[in-house]
Coordinates of C-alpha atoms in Angstrom, one line a residue:
M1 CA 42.0 2.6 -10.0
T2 CA 44.4 5.0 -11.9
G3 CA 43.8 8.5 -12.6
F4 CA 44.0 10.1 -9.2
R5 CA 46.5 12.5 -10.1
L6 CA 44.9 13.6 -13.4
L7 CA 41.7 14.3 -11.5
L8 CA 43.4 16.2 -8.6
L9 CA 45.3 18.5 -11.2
A10 CA 42.0 19.2 -13.0
A11 CA 40.2 20.2 -9.7
L12 CA 43.4 22.3 -8.7
L13 CA 43.2 24.1 -12.2
A14 CA 39.5 24.7 -11.7
L15 CA 40.3 27.0 -9.1
P16 CA 41.2 30.7 -9.2
V17 CA 44.6 31.8 -8.1
A18 CA 44.5 34.8 -5.7
G19 CA 46.6 37.7 -6.7
G20 CA 47.8 40.9 -5.8
A21 CA 50.3 42.2 -3.0
A22 CA 47.7 43.3 -0.5
A23 CA 46.5 40.9 2.0
P24 CA 43.0 40.0 0.4
P25 CA 40.0 38.9 2.5
P26 CA 39.8 35.0 3.4
D27 CA 39.2 33.4 0.0
P28 CA 37.1 30.1 0.0
A29 CA 38.6 29.3 -3.5
A30 CA 42.1 29.4 -1.8
A31 CA 41.1 27.6 1.2
A32 CA 39.7 24.8 -1.1
R33 CA 42.9 24.8 -3.2
A34 CA 45.0 24.3 0.1
A35 CA 42.8 21.4 1.3
Y36 CA 43.1 19.8 -2.1
R37 CA 46.8 19.9 -1.8
K38 CA 47.0 18.7 1.7
G39 CA 44.6 15.8 0.8
A40 CA 46.8 14.7 -2.1
D41 CA 49.9 14.7 0.0
L42 CA 48.1 12.6 2.6
Y43 CA 46.8 10.3 0.2
K44 CA 50.3 9.7 -1.3
A45 CA 51.5 9.0 2.2
G46 CA 49.0 6.5 2.6
K47 CA 47.0 8.6 5.4
Y48 CA 43.7 7.8 3.8
R49 CA 41.3 8.6 6.4
E50 CA 43.1 12.0 6.9
A51 CA 43.0 12.5 3.0
I52 CA 39.2 12.0 3.2
A53 CA 38.7 14.6 5.6
E54 CA 40.8 17.2 3.7
F55 CA 39.0 16.3 0.4
E56 CA 35.7 16.6 2.2
A57 CA 36.4 20.1 3.5
A58 CA 37.6 21.3 0.0
D59 CA 34.2 20.1 -1.3
R60 CA 32.2 22.0 1.2
L61 CA 34.2 25.0 0.2
K62 CA 34.1 24.5 -3.4
P63 CA 32.1 21.5 -4.7
S64 CA 33.9 19.5 -7.4
P65 CA 33.0 15.9 -9.0
A66 CA 36.7 14.9 -9.0
L67 CA 36.7 15.4 -5.2
Q68 CA 33.9 12.7 -5.0
F69 CA 36.4 10.6 -7.3
N70 CA 39.4 11.0 -5.0
I71 CA 37.2 10.3 -1.6
G72 CA 36.0 7.2 -3.3
Q73 CA 39.6 6.0 -4.2
A74 CA 40.7 6.7 -0.7
W75 CA 37.7 4.7 1.0
E76 CA 38.6 2.0 -1.4
K77 CA 42.0 2.0 -0.2
L78 CA 40.6 1.8 3.4
G79 CA 38.6 -1.4 2.4
D80 CA 35.2 0.2 2.8
P81 CA 33.2 -0.8 -0.3
A82 CA 30.0 0.8 0.8
A83 CA 31.4 4.2 1.5
A84 CA 33.7 4.0 -1.7
L85 CA 30.5 3.1 -3.8
A86 CA 28.6 6.2 -2.4
A87 CA 31.4 8.5 -3.4
F88 CA 31.8 6.9 -6.8
A89 CA 28.0 7.3 -7.4
R90 CA 28.1 10.9 -6.6
Y91 CA 31.0 11.3 -8.8
L92 CA 29.0 9.7 -11.6
R93 CA 25.7 11.7 -10.7
L94 CA 27.7 15.2 -10.9
D95 CA 29.7 14.1 -13.9
P96 CA 27.5 11.8 -16.3
S97 CA 30.0 12.2 -19.3
A98 CA 33.1 11.6 -17.0
P99 CA 36.0 10.5 -19.4
N100 CA 36.9 7.7 -17.0
R101 CA 33.3 6.6 -16.4
E102 CA 33.6 3.1 -17.9
A103 CA 36.7 2.5 -15.6
V104 CA 34.8 3.5 -12.7
Q105 CA 31.7 1.4 -13.6
K106 CA 34.2 -1.6 -13.8
T107 CA 35.6 -0.6 -10.2
V108 CA 31.9 -0.3 -8.9
K109 CA 31.1 -3.8 -10.1
A110 CA 34.0 -5.2 -8.4
L111 CA 33.1 -3.2 -4.9
E112 CA 29.6 -4.4 -5.4
A113 CA 30.8 -7.9 -5.3
R114 CA 33.0 -7.4 -2.0
L115 CA 29.9 -5.7 -0.6
A116 CA 27.6 -8.6 -1.4
A117 CA 30.1 -10.7 0.7
T118 CA 29.1 -8.6 3.8
G119 CA 25.3 -9.3 3.4
R120 CA 24.6 -5.9 2.1
Q121 CA 24.2 -3.9 -1.2
M122 CA 23.8 -0.3 -2.2
L123 CA 20.5 1.6 -2.4
H124 CA 20.8 4.7 -4.5
V125 CA 17.7 7.0 -4.2
T126 CA 17.2 10.4 -6.3
T127 CA 14.1 12.6 -6.3
D128 CA 12.7 15.1 -8.8
P129 CA 12.6 18.0 -7.7
P130 CA 16.0 17.1 -5.9
G131 CA 16.4 17.4 -2.1
A132 CA 13.2 15.9 -0.8
D133 CA 13.1 14.2 2.5
L134 CA 13.8 10.4 2.3
S135 CA 12.8 7.5 4.5
V136 CA 13.6 3.9 4.0
D137 CA 11.3 1.3 5.8
G138 CA 9.8 4.0 7.7
A139 CA 13.1 5.4 9.2
P140 CA 14.0 8.9 7.9
T141 CA 17.4 9.1 6.0
G142 CA 17.8 12.9 5.5
K143 CA 17.6 14.7 2.0
A144 CA 17.9 13.2 -1.3
P145 CA 20.2 11.7 -2.8
L146 CA 20.6 8.6 -0.6
D147 CA 23.5 6.5 -0.9
A148 CA 23.6 3.5 1.6
A149 CA 24.2 0.1 2.2
Y150 CA 21.0 -2.0 3.1
P151 CA 20.4 -6.0 3.6
P152 CA 19.1 -7.4 0.3
G153 CA 15.3 -8.0 -0.1
P154 CA 12.2 -5.6 0.1
H155 CA 12.4 -2.3 1.1
A156 CA 9.5 0.5 1.4
V157 CA 11.1 4.0 0.1
S158 CA 9.3 7.3 0.1
A159 CA 10.0 10.8 -0.5
A160 CA 8.2 14.0 0.9
A161 CA 8.4 17.7 -0.1
P162 CA 6.5 21.0 0.8
G163 CA 3.9 21.3 -1.8
R164 CA 4.3 18.1 -3.4
Q165 CA 2.6 14.6 -3.0
V166 CA 4.2 12.0 -1.2
S167 CA 5.9 9.4 -3.7
R168 CA 6.1 5.8 -2.3
R169 CA 7.5 2.8 -3.9
D170 CA 8.3 -0.7 -3.0
V171 CA 11.6 -2.2 -4.2
V172 CA 13.7 -5.1 -3.8
L173 CA 17.3 -4.8 -3.3
P174 CA 19.3 -7.3 -5.2
A175 CA 22.0 -9.2 -3.5
D176 CA 24.6 -9.1 -6.3
R177 CA 24.4 -5.3 -7.7
S178 CA 23.3 -1.9 -6.4
L179 CA 19.7 -0.6 -7.1
E180 CA 18.8 2.9 -8.3
V181 CA 15.7 4.2 -7.6
N182 CA 14.2 7.7 -8.9
L183 CA 11.2 9.0 -7.0
V184 CA 8.9 11.8 -8.7
L185 CA 7.0 13.8 -6.6
E186 CA 4.0 15.3 -8.2
P187 CA 2.7 18.8 -7.5
G188 CA -0.1 19.1 -4.8
Q189 CA -0.9 18.2 -1.4
D190 CA -0.6 14.8 -0.2
P191 CA -3.9 13.1 -0.1
A192 CA -3.3 11.4 3.2
A193 CA -2.3 14.8 4.8
A194 CA -5.3 16.5 3.4
A195 CA -7.9 14.1 5.0
P196 CA -10.1 16.0 7.4
L197 CA -10.1 15.1 11.0
A198 CA -12.8 13.1 12.3
A199 CA -15.5 15.0 14.2
T200 CA -15.2 14.0 18.0
P201 CA -18.8 12.9 19.2
P202 CA -20.2 14.5 22.2
D203 CA -19.9 13.0 25.5
A204 CA -22.9 11.1 26.7
P205 CA -25.1 12.7 29.3
L206 CA -25.1 11.9 32.7
E207 CA -27.4 9.4 34.0
A208 CA -29.2 12.3 36.2
T209 CA -29.8 14.3 33.2
R210 CA -31.1 11.8 30.7
P211 CA -35.1 12.2 30.2
D212 CA -37.3 9.5 31.4
Q213 CA -38.3 7.3 28.3
A214 CA -42.0 7.5 27.4
P215 CA -43.8 4.3 28.1
Q216 CA -44.2 2.2 25.1
P217 CA -47.8 1.1 24.3
V218 CA -48.6 -2.7 24.6
E219 CA -49.8 -4.1 21.5
R220 CA -52.6 -6.7 22.0
K221 CA -52.8 -9.5 19.8
S222 CA -56.1 -10.0 17.8
W223 CA -57.4 -13.3 17.7
L224 CA -60.7 -12.6 15.7
G225 CA -58.8 -13.1 12.2
P226 CA -57.5 -16.6 13.2
V227 CA -60.9 -17.7 14.7
I228 CA -62.9 -16.7 11.7
A229 CA -60.4 -18.4 9.5
A230 CA -60.4 -21.6 11.7
G231 CA -64.2 -21.6 11.6
V232 CA -64.4 -21.4 7.9
G233 CA -62.0 -24.1 7.5
V234 CA -64.0 -26.5 10.0
V235 CA -67.3 -25.8 8.0
A236 CA -65.6 -26.2 4.6
A237 CA -64.0 -29.5 5.9
G238 CA -67.4 -30.6 7.1
A239 CA -69.4 -29.6 4.0
G240 CA -66.5 -31.6 2.2
I241 CA -67.0 -34.7 4.1
V242 CA -70.7 -34.6 3.6
M243 CA -70.2 -34.3 -0.3
G244 CA -67.7 -37.0 -0.4
L245 CA -70.2 -39.4 1.5
Q246 CA -72.9 -38.5 -0.9
A247 CA -70.4 -39.0 -3.8
R248 CA -69.6 -42.7 -2.4
N249 CA -73.2 -43.4 -1.9
A250 CA -74.0 -42.6 -5.5
Q251 CA -71.1 -44.6 -6.5
D252 CA -72.2 -47.5 -4.7
A253 CA -75.7 -47.5 -6.0
L254 CA -74.2 -47.3 -9.5
L255 CA -72.1 -50.6 -9.0
A256 CA -74.9 -52.4 -7.2
G257 CA -76.7 -52.4 -10.8
G258 CA -80.3 -52.8 -11.4
N259 CA -80.6 -49.4 -12.9
D260 CA -82.0 -48.4 -16.5
R261 CA -79.8 -46.1 -18.5
S262 CA -81.2 -42.9 -17.4
Q263 CA -81.0 -43.8 -13.8
A264 CA -77.4 -45.0 -14.1
D265 CA -76.3 -41.6 -15.9
A266 CA -77.7 -39.8 -13.2
L267 CA -75.9 -41.6 -10.5
A268 CA -72.6 -41.3 -12.2
A269 CA -73.2 -37.5 -12.7
K270 CA -74.1 -37.1 -9.1
A271 CA -71.0 -39.3 -7.9
K272 CA -68.8 -36.9 -10.3
N273 CA -70.4 -33.6 -9.0
D274 CA -70.3 -34.4 -5.3
A275 CA -66.7 -35.8 -5.6
T276 CA -65.8 -32.5 -7.3
A277 CA -67.5 -30.3 -4.7
A278 CA -66.0 -32.4 -1.8
N279 CA -62.4 -31.7 -3.4
V280 CA -63.0 -28.1 -3.5
L281 CA -64.3 -27.9 -0.1
Y282 CA -61.3 -29.7 1.3
G283 CA -59.1 -27.1 -0.6
V284 CA -61.1 -24.2 1.0
A285 CA -60.8 -26.0 4.3
G286 CA -57.1 -26.3 3.9
A287 CA -56.4 -22.5 2.8
A288 CA -58.6 -21.4 5.5
V289 CA -56.5 -23.2 8.2
L290 CA -53.2 -22.0 6.7
T291 CA -54.5 -18.5 6.7
G292 CA -55.4 -18.9 10.3
G293 CA -52.1 -19.9 11.2
I294 CA -50.4 -17.0 9.4
L295 CA -52.8 -14.5 11.1
A296 CA -52.1 -15.9 14.5
I297 CA -48.2 -15.7 14.0
A298 CA -48.4 -12.2 12.5
F299 CA -51.1 -10.6 14.3

């Protein structure tokens, strides 16, 4: 990627130059400027790992987006696409309107393809508010933002911060490109953390201190109800048999003939009435037997 010198010069020009004849106190800006220059010289000499150390030292003294760009270029030279992608992601976050943004994005795509060949891909996680504690698949990863390589596929990402509810999200990391995730932490305590502890039940008393259980009264089954119901059933059944026989006799006499009109009518009425009475008595007998059985089971 081109443009290394321009970004380095821009970073250098942003640093004030210490003046005055007297020896000034240690100046972080001056130390950062020296680290910039040393890193640039090392980069030109092809000593990219040493250049990265100087750029990072300068960034700790005076943070600058240009430094992250330079670090990304050095990691790219070293053949570490994950580290280069992490640095370029920080650069574009710090300077969203960077003049070389389009060129950097083209480089990012090429690096993502190289990283995919290793079986990993970049996961970029930011939080609102910034700086929340992150974890991926249950493992803490430090403060947000996160720029790290993971195997493609499903991952569980969560963020926590004091006075905020925990934010959790299940994501699927593509194999061919990076994934950017922003977790918003709403104000308030996390409901899971606010759940009260379950009360601990008291220990069971020792056997020696257990009170004796009061004797349970013995319930005696009463057979009076079933016996009465059975008796009613027997009587009703017997009466039904008698009435049935009377109805049969009247019907036989009617069929035998030799009766005048009035006698025939009387025999027909008797047969019908006795048959009806027999059926009613049979029904009473059946109901009584059923009731007796229920009483015997229930009581």
